[in-house]
Tab-separated table of C-alpha atoms and ligand atoms in Angstrom:
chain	number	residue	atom	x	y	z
A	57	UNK	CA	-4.712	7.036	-4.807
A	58	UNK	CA	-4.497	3.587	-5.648
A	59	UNK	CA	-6.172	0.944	-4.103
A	60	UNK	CA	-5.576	-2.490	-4.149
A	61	UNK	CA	-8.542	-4.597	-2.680
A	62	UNK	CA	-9.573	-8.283	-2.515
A	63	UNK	CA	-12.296	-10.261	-1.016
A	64	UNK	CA	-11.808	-13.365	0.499
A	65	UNK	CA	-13.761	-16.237	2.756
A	66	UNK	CA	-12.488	-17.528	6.172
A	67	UNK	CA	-13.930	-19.927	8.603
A	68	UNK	CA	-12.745	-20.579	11.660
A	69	UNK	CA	-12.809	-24.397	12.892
A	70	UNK	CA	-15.362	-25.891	14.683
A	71	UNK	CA	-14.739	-27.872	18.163
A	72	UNK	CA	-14.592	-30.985	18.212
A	73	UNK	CA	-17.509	-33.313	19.774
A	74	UNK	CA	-17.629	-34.238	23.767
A	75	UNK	CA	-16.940	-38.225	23.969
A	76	UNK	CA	-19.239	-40.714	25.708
A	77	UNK	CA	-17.169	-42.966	27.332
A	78	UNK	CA	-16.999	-45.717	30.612
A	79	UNK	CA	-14.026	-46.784	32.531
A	80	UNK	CA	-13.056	-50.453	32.117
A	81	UNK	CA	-10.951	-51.269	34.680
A	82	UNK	CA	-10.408	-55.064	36.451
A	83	UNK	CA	-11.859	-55.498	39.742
A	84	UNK	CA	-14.172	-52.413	38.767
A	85	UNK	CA	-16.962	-54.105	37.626
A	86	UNK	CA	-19.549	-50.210	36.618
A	87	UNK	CA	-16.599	-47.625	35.930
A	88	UNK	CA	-17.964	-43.930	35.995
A	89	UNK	CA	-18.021	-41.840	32.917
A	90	UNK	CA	-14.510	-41.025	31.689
A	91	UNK	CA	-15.376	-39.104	27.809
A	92	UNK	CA	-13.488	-36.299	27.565
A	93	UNK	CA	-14.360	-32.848	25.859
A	94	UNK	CA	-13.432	-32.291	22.397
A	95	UNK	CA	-10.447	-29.944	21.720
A	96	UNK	CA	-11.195	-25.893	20.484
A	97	UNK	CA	-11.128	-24.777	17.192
A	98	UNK	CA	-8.348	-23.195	15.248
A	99	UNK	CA	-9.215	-19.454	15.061
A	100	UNK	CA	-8.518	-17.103	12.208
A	101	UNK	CA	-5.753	-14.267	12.833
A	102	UNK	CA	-4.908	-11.778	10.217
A	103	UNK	CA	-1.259	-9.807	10.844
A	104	UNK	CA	0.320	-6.937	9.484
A	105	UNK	CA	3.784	-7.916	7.801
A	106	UNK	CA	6.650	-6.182	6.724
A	107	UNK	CA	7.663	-8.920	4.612
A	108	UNK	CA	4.258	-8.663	2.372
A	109	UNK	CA	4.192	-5.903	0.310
A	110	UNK	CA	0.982	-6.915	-1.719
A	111	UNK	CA	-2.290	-8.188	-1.668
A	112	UNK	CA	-1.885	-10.370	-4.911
A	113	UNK	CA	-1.288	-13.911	-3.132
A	114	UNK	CA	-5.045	-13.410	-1.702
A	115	UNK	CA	-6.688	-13.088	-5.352
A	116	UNK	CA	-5.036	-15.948	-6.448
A	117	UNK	CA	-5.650	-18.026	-2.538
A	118	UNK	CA	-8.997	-16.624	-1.791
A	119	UNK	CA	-10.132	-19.462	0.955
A	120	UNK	CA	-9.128	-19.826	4.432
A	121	UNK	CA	-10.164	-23.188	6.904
A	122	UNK	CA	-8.535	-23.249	10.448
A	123	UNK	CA	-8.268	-26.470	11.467
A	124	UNK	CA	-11.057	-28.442	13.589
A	125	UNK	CA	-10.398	-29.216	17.352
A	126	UNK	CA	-9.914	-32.792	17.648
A	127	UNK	CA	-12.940	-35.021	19.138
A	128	UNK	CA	-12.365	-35.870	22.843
A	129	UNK	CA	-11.474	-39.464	23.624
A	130	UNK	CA	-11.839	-42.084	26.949
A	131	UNK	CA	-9.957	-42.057	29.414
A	132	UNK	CA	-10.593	-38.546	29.746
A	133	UNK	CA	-8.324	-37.391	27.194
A	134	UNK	CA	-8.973	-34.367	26.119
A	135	UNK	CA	-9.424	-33.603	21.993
A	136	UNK	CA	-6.227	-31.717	20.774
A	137	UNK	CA	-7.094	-27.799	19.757
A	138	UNK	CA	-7.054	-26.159	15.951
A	139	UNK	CA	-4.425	-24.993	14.905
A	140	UNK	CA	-4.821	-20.658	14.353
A	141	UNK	CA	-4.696	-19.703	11.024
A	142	UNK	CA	-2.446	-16.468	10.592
A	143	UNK	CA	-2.713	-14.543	7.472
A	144	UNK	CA	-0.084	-12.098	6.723
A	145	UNK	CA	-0.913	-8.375	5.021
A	146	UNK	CA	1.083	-5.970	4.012
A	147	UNK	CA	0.842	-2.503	6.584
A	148	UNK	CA	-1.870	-0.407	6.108
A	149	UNK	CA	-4.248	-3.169	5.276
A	150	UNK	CA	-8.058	-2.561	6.457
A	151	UNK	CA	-10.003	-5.326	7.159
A	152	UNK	CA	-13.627	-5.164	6.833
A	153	UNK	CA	-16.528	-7.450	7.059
A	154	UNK	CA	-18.832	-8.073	4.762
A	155	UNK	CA	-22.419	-8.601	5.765
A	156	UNK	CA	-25.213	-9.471	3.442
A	157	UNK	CA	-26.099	-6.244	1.126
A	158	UNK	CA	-25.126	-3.762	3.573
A	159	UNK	CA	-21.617	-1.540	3.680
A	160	UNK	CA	-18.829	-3.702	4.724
A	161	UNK	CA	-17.675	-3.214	8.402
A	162	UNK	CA	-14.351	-1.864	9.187
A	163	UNK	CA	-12.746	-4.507	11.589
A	164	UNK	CA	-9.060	-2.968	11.724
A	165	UNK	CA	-6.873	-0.970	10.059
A	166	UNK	CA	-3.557	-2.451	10.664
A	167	UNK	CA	-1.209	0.430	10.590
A	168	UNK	CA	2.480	-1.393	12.134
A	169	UNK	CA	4.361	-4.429	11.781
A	170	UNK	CA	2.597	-6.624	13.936
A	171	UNK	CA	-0.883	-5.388	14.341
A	172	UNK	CA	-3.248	-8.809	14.589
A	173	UNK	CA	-6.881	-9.142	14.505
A	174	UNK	CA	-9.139	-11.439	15.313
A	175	UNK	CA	-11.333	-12.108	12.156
A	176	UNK	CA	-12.990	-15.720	13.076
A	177	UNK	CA	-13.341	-17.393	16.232
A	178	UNK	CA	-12.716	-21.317	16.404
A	179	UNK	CA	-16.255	-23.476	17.910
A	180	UNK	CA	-15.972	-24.267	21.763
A	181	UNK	CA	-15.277	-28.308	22.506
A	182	UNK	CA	-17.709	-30.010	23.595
A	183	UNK	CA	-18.447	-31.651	26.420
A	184	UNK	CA	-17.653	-35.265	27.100
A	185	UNK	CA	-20.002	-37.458	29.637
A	186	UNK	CA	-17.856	-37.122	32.508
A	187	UNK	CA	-18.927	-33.939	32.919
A	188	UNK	CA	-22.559	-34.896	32.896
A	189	UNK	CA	-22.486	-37.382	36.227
A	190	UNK	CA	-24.567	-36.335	39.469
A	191	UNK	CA	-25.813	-37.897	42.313
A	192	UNK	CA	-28.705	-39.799	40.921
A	193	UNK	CA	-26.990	-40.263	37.556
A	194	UNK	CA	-24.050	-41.884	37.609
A	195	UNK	CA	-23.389	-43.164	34.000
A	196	UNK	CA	-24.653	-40.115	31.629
A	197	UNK	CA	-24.890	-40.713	28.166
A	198	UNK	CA	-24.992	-37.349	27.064
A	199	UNK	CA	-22.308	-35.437	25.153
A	200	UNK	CA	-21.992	-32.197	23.886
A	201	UNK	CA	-21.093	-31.569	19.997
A	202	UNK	CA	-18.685	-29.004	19.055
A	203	UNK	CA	-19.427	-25.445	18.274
A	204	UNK	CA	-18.898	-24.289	14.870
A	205	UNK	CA	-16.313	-21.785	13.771
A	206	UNK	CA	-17.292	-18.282	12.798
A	207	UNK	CA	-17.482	-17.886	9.272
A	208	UNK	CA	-16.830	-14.509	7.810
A	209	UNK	CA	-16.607	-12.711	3.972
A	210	UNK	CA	-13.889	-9.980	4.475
A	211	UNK	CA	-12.588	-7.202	2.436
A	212	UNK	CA	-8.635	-6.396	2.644
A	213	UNK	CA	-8.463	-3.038	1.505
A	214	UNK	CA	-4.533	-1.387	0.485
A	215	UNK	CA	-3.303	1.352	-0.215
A	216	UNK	CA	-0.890	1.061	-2.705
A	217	UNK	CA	2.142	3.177	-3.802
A	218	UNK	CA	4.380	2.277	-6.489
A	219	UNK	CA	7.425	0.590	-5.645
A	220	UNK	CA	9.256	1.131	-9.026
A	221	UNK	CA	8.466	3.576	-11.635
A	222	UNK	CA	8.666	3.529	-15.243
A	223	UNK	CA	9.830	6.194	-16.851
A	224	UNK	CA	10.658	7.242	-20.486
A	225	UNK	CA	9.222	9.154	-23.807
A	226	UNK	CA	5.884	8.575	-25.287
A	227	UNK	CA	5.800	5.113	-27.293
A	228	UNK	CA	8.494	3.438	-25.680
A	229	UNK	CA	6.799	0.635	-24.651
A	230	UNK	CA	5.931	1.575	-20.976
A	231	UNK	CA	2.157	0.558	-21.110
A	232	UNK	CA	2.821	-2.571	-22.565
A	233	UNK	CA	5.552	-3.605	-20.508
A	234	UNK	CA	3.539	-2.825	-17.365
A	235	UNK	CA	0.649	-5.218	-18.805
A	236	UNK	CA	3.216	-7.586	-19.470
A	237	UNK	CA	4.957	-7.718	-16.257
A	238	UNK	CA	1.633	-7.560	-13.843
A	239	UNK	CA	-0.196	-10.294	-12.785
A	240	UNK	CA	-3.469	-7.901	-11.777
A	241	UNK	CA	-4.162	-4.294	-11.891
A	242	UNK	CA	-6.294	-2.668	-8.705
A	243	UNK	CA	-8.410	-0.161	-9.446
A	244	UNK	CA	-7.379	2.793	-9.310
A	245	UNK	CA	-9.611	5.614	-7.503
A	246	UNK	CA	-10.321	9.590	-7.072
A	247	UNK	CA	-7.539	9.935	-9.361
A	248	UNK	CA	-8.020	13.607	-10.753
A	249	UNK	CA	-6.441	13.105	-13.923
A	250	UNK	CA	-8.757	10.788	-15.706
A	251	UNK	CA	-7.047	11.487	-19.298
A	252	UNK	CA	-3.815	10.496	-18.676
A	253	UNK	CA	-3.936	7.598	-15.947
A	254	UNK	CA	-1.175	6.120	-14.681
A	255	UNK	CA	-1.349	2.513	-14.543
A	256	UNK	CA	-0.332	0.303	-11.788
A	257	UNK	CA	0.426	-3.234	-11.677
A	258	UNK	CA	1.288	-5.549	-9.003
A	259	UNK	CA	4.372	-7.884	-10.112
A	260	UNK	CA	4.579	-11.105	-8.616
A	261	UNK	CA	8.213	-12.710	-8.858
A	262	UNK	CA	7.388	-15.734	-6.539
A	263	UNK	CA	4.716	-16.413	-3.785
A	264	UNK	CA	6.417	-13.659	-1.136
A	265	UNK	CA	8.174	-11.503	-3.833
A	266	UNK	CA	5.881	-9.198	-5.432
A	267	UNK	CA	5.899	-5.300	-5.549
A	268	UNK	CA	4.056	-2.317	-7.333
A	269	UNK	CA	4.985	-1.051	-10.678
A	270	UNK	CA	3.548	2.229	-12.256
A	271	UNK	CA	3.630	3.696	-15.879
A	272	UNK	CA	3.474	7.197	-15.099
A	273	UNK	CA	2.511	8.509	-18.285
A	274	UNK	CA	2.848	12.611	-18.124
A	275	UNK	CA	6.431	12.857	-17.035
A	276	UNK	CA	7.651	14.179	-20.723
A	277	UNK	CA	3.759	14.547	-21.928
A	278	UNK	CA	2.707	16.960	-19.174
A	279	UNK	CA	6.152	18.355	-18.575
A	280	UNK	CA	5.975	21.056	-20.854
A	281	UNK	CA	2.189	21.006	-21.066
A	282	UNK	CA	1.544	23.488	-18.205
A	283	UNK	CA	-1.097	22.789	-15.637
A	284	UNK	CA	1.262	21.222	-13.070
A	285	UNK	CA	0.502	18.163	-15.128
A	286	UNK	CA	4.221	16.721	-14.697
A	287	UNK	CA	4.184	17.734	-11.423
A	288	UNK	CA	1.091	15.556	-10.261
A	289	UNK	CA	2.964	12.863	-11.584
A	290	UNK	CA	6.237	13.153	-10.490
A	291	UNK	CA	4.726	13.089	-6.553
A	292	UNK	CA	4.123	9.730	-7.413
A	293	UNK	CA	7.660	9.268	-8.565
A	294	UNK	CA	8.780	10.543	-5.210
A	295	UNK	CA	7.307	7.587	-3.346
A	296	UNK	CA	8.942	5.271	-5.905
A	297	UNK	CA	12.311	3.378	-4.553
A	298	UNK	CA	13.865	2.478	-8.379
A	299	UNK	CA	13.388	3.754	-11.553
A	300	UNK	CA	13.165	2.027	-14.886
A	301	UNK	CA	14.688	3.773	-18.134
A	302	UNK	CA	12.517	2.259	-20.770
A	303	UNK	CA	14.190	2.661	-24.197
A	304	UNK	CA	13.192	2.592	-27.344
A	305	UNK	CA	15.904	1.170	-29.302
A	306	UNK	CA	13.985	-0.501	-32.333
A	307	UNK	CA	14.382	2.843	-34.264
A	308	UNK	CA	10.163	3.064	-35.000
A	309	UNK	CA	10.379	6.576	-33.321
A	310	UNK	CA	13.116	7.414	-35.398
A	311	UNK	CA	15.000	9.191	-32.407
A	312	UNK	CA	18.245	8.242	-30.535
A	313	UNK	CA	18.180	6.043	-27.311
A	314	UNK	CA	21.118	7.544	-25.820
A	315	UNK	CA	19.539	10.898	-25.892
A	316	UNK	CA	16.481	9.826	-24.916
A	317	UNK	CA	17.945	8.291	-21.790
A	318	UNK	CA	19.710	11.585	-21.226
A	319	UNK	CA	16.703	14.047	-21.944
A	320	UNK	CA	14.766	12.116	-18.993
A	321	UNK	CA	17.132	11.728	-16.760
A	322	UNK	CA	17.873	15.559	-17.359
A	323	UNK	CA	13.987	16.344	-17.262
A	324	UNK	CA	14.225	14.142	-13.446
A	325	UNK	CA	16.997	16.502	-12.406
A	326	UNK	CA	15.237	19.103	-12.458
A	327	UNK	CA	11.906	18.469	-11.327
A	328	UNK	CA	13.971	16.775	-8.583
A	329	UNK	CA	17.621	16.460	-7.908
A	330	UNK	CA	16.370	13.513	-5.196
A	331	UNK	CA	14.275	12.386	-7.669
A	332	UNK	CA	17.459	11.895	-10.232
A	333	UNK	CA	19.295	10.594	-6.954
A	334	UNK	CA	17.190	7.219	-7.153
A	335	UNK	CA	18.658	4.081	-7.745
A	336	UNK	CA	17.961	3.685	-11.352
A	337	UNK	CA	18.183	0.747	-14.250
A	338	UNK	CA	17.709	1.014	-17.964
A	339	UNK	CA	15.997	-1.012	-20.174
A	340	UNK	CA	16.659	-1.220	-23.932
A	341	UNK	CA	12.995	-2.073	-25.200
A	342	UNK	CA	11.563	-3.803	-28.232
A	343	UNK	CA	14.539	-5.906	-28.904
A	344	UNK	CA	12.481	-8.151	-31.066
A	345	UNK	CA	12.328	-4.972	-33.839
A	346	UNK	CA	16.107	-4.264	-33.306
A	347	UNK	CA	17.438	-3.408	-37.025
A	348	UNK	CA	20.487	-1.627	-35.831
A	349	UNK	CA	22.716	-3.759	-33.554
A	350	UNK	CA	24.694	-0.325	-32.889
A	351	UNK	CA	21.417	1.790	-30.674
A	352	UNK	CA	21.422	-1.119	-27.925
A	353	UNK	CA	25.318	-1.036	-27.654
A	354	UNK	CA	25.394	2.884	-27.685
A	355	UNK	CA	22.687	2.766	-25.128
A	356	UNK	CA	24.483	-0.125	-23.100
A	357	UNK	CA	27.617	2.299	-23.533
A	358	UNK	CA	25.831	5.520	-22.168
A	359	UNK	CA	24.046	3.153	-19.400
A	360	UNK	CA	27.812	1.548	-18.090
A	361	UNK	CA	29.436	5.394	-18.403
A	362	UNK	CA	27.026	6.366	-16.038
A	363	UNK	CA	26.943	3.167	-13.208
A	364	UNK	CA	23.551	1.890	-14.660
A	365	UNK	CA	22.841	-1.485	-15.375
A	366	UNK	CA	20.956	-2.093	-18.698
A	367	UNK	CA	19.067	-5.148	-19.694
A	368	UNK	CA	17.840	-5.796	-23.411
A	369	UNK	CA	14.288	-6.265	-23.122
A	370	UNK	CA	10.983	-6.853	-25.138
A	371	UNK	CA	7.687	-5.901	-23.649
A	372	UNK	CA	5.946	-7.709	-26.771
A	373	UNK	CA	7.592	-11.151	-26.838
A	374	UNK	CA	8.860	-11.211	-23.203
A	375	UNK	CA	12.687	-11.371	-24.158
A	376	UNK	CA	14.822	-10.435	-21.357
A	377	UNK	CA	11.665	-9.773	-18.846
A	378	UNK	CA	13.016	-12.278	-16.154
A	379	UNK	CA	16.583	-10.667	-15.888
A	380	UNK	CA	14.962	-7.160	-15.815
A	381	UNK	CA	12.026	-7.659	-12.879
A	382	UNK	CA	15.144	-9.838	-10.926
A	383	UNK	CA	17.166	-6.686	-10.998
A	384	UNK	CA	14.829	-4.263	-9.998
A	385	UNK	CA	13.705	-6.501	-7.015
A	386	UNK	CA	17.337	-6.964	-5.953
A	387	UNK	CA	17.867	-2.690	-6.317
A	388	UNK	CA	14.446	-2.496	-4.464
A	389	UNK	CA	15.581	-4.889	-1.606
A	390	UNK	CA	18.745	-3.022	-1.155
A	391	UNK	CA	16.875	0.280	-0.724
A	392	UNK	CA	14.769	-0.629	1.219
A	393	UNK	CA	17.166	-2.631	3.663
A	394	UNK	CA	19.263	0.624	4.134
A	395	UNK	CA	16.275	2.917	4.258
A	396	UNK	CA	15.557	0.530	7.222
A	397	UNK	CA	19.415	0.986	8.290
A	398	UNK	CA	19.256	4.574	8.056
A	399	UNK	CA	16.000	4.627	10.502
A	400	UNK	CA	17.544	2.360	12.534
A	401	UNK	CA	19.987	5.448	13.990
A	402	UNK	CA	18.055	7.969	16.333
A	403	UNK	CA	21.375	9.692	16.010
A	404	UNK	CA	24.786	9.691	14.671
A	405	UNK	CA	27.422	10.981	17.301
A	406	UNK	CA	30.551	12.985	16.106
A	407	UNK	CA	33.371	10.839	15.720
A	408	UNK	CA	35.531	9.921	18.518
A	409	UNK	CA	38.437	12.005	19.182
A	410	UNK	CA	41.517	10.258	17.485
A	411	UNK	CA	43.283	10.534	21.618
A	412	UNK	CA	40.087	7.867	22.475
A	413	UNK	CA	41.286	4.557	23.490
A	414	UNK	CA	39.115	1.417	24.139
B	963	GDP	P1	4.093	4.069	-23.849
B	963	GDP	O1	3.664	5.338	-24.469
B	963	GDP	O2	5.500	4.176	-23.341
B	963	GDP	O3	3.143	3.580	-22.818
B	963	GDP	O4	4.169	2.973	-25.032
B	963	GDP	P2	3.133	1.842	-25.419
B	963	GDP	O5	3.246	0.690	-24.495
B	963	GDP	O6	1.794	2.432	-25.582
B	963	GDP	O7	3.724	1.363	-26.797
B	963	GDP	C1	3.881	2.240	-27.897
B	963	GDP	C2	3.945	1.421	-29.168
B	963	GDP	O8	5.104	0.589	-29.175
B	963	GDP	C3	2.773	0.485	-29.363
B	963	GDP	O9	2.421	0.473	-30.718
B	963	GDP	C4	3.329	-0.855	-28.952
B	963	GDP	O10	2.690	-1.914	-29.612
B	963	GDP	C5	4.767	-0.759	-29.376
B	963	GDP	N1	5.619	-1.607	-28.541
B	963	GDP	C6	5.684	-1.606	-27.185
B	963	GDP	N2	6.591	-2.492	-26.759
B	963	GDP	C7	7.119	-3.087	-27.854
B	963	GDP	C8	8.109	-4.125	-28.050
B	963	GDP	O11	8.695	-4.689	-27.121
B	963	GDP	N3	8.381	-4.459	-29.332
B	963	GDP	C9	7.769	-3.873	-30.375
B	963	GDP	N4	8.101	-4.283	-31.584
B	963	GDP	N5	6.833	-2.908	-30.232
B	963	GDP	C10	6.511	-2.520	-28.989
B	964	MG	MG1	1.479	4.574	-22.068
C-alpha cells in the first residue's frame, strides 16, 4: 500500500483582549464601565473533500494561523470573532496529533465527503470592564486578555491509489517519466515485492489539480516470470482510471512501437478484458532521440486506428509533457464524472412502453 503522509503546524487564534472603557455622555458627569469583551478566535477545521485528491498542496503549504478575535471596544462593542480556518483533504485522510516523542494520536479518520474535525480551538475573548462593576465598585479597571489558540503538530496520513498507470516494455522510459512528471514521491510501505517496486508519484497540474501516477514495473517483466508476479501488479492496475502507453519510438531497443503498443495492450486483455476496457492514451517517448520520423507516425497511425489519442513526448527533455499530463487529467475527469453518474442511479427501470403518454 502506498501511503502518502505529511506533517504540518496549525494554531488556532487567540481571543482578543476585554476593553477598559467609561461612558462619556453630556449631562452624565461619572459614566459606568462600558469596555466590551474581545471577539473569539478563529478555530481550525480540517474537511474531507471530494475535490482534493492529494496531499501534495500541504508539503508545499505546511503552516496554518486562524485569524485572532478582534479586541473589544467602548461603547460596549463587542470585538469581531476569527475567522475558522477549513482545510480540505482528500477522503480517507487520518488525522493524528503529534505530541512530543510519543506515537502520534489518531484524531479522525475522515472516511466521506464531508467529514470535519476539530483540530485547534480558537482562545475565549476576554472580558471587558463592564463586566467587572458591583455594588461597591462601580468603575473597574480590570480587563480580561484573550485566551490563546490551541496549537497543534498533526500528521495527515493517505492512502493512496494510483489514479493513472503507466504501462509499457522494459526501457521505455516509464521510470523516468514518472520522476519527471511528480512533484514528490510518498513512501511507499509493506509492499511485498521489494525487487521490483512500483513507483508512485503525485502530479500536480495546478494548486487543486493533482492526481497519482504509478510505474508499475512487472506487467511484461513478471508476466511470464511465474510467481503471480504480473498479477500483484496488475491489482494495482485495476484501481487505476487511465492508462498511459509509453512508447519507445527512438529505435535504442531496436524493436517496433506499433507492436509494442499491440503486445501490451494484448498482454492487458488477457489478464483483464476490464482492464483493456480502460480509457487509455499513448505516448510516443524519447522524441528527443527520434532518428526515424516514420516509428512516431506508424505509432500515431496504429494509436488513431484504434480511437487513442497519442502525444509525442520526452521524459528526458520534457518535450510534449504539458499536452500529455493535460490529457490524462481531462480522460481522468471524465471517468470519474460518469463513474459518479453511474452511482448516481439506484436503478435503471425498463423502458416505458412505446403506448405511454405524458
Ligand atoms: P522503464 O524500464 O520503462 O522504467 O525505463 P527507464 O525510465 O528506466 O528508462 C530506460 C532507459 O531509457 C534509460 O537509459 C533512460 O535514460 C532512457 N530514457 C528514458 N526516457 C528517455 C527519453 O525521453 N529520451 C531518451 N533519449 N532516453 C530516455
Ligand atoms: Mg522502470
Amino acid at each position: 500500500m502506498f501511503v502518502d503522509e505529511v506533517d504540518i503546524r496549525v494554531a488556532a487564534g487567540a481571543g482578543g483582549r476585554g476593553c477598559l472603557a467609561f461612558r462619556r455622555e453630556i449631562r452624565v458627569p461619572r459614566g459606568g464601565p462600558s469596555g466590551g469583551d474581545g471577539g473569539h478566535g478563529g478555530s481550525v477545521y480540517v474537511v474531507a473533500s471530494p475535490h482534493v485528491n492529494t496531499l501534495i498542496n500541504y508539503r508545499f503549504h505546511p503552516e496554518f494561523d486562524a485569524q485572532r478575535g478582534g479586541h473589544g471596544e467602548g461603547s460596549n462593542c463587542t470585538g469581531k470573532n476569527g475567522g475558522d480556518l477549513e482545510l480540505p483533504v482528500p477522503i480517507g485522510t487520518l488525522v493524528y496529533e503529534k505530541q512530543g516523542d510519543g506515537p502520534p494520536v489518531l484524531l479522525a479518520d475522515l472516511a466521506k465527503a464531508g467529514d470535519r474535525v476539530l483540530v485547534a480551538k480558537g482562545g475565549r475573548g476576554g472580558l471587558g470592564n463592564a463586566h467587572f462593576a458591583t455594588s461597591t465598585n462601580r468603575a473597574p479597571r480590570k480587563v480580561q486578555p484573550g485566551e490563546p489558540g490551541e496549537e497543534k503538530h498533526l500528521r495527515f496520513e493517505l492512502k493512496l491509489l494510483a489514479d493513472v498507470g503507466l504501462v509499457g516494455f522494459p526501457n521505455a522510459g516509464k521510470s523516468t517519466l514518472i520522476s519527471r512528471i511528480s512533484a514528490a514521491r510518498p513512501k511507499i510501505a509493506d509492499y511485498p515485492f521489494t525487487t521490483l517496486t512500483p513507483n508512485l508519484g503525485v502530479v500536480k497540474l495546478s494548486d487543486d489539480r493533482s492526481f497519482v501516477a504509478a510505474d508499475v514495473p512487472g506487467l511484461i517483466e513478471g508476466a511470464h516470470g511465474g510467481h503471480g508476479l504480473g498479477d500483484q501488479f496488475l491489482r494495482h492496475l485495476e484501481r487505476t482510471k487511465v492508462l498511459i502507453h509509453v512508447v519507445d519510438v527512438s529505435g535504442a531497443t531496436g524493436r517496433d512501437p506499433v507492436s509494442d503498443l499491440d503486445i501490451v495492450r494484448n498482454e492487458l486483455e488477457q489478464f483483464q478484458p476490464a482492464l483493456a476496457a480502460k480509457p487509455q492514451i499513448v505516448a510516443a517517448n524519447k522524441i528527443d532521440a527520434l532518428d526515424d520520423e516514420a516509428r512516431a507516425v506508424e505509432l500515431e497511425a496504429r494509436a488513431g486506428a484504434l480511437g487513442l489519442e497519442c502525444h509525442r513526448i520526452s521524459g528526458v527533455s520534457g518535450a510534449g509533457l504539458p499536452q500529455l499530463l493535460e490529457a490524462a487529467w481531462r480522460v481522468l475527469s471524465d471517468a470519474r464524472a460518469s463513474e459518479a453518474a453511474a452511482v448516481d442511479v439506484d436503478e435503471v427501470l425498463p423502458p416505458l412502453p412505446a403506448s405511454f403518454s405524458r
